[in-house]
Structure formats: structure tokens, C-alpha cells
Coordinates of C-alpha atoms in Angstrom, one line a residue:
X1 CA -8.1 -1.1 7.2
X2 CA -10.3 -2.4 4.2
X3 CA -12.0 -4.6 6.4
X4 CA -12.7 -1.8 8.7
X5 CA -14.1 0.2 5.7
X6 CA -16.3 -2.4 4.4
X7 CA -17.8 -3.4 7.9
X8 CA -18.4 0.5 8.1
X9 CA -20.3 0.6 5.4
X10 CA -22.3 -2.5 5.9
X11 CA -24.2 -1.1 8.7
X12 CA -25.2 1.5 6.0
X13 CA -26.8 -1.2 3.6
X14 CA -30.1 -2.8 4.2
X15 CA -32.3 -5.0 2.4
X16 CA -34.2 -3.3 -0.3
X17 CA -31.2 -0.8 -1.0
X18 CA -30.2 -0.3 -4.2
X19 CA -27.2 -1.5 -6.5
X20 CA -26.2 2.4 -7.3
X21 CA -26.4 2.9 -3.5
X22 CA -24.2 0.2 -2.2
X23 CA -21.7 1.0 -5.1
X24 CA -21.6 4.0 -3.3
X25 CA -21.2 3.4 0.1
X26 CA -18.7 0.9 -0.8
X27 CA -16.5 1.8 -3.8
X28 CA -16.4 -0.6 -6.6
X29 CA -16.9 -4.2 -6.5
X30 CA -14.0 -6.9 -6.4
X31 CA -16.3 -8.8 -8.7
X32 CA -19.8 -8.0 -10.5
X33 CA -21.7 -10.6 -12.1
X34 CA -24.7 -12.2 -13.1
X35 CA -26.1 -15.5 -11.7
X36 CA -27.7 -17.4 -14.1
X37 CA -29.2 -21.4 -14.5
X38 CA -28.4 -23.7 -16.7
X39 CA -30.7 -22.3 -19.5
X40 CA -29.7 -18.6 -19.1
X41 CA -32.5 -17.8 -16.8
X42 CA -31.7 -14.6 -14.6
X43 CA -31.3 -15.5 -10.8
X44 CA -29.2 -12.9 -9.3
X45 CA -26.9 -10.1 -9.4
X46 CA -23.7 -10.5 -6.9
X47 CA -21.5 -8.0 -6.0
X48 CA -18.3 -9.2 -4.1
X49 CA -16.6 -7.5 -1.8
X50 CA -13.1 -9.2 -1.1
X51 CA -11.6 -8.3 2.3
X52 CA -8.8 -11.2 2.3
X53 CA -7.9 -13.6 -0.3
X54 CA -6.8 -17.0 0.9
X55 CA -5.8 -20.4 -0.9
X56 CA -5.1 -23.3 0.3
X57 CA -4.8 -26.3 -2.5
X58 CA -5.7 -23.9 -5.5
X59 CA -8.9 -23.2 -3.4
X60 CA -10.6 -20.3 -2.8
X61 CA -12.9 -21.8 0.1
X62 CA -11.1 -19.5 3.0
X63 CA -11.7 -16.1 1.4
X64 CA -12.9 -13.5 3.6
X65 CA -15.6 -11.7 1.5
X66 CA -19.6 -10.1 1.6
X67 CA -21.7 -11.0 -1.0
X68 CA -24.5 -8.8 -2.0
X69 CA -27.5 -10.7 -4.1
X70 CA -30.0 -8.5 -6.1
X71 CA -32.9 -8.9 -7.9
X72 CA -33.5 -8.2 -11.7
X73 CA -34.8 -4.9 -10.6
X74 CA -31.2 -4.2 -8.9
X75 CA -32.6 -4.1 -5.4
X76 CA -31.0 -5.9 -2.7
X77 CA -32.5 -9.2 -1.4
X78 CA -30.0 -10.6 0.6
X79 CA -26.5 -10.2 2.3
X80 CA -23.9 -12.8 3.2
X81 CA -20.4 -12.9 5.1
X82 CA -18.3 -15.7 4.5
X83 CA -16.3 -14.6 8.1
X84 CA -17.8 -13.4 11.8

């Protein structure tokens, strides 16, 4: 079902889309955060969409999830599933 939803909605979202819009295509993030470098310096904000939680060894590595990357401006620059 959530999966269903989320893969929906990503054929919605495209590059260049805003934060405000994919928050509202998809409902509220699992996680919301900022990227950041070793001395504070901005990278990217991710939004994290889980669709299935999974550890194995007290790791996280087989999560099904789709990250959404944004630039400081809160436009969307890139898109990745960790699934197919």
C-alpha cells in the first residue's frame, strides 16, 4: 500500500520541483535533514521517504527508501531509490 502510494506520487515529482510541492504530493517525510561537511558548509537537503525498514546486524543497509536531494534554494536536484 505505502509503496504503492509513494511510487504514485514519484511519477508526479521531477527535477527542478520544489520542497513544498513534493511535501505535498507525498505527505510528510520519514526523515528531514540537512547535509552538511565537515566545516558546516551546506550541501544538501534530503527528504526520506521510508517504504520498508530492514536490519540485518544493527544495519540499516537493506532499507527500502527514496531519497530526495535539494539545493539551498529548496529545489530538487536529484532523486534516488535504494530498490527497483
Amino acid at each position: 500500500e505505502k509503496e504503492s502510494l509513494l511510487i504514485q506520487g514519484l511519477s508526479l515529482i521531477k527535477i527542478g520541483d520544489s520542497i513544498v510541492r513534493v511535501k505535498e504530493i507525498l505527505g510528510p517525510p520519514t526523515v528531514e535533514e540537512d547535509l552538511v561537511g565537515k566545516k558546516g558548509e551546506f550541501h544538501s537537503r534530503v527528504l526520506e521517504y521510508y517504504i520498508k525498514r530492514v536490519e540485518m546486524n544493527n544495519v540499516n543497509s537493506h532499507d527500502q527508501l527514496i531519497s530526495f536531494y535539494f539545493n539551498r534554494a529548496g529545489q530538487l536536484i536529484n532523486i534516488k531509490k535504494s530498490f527497483e
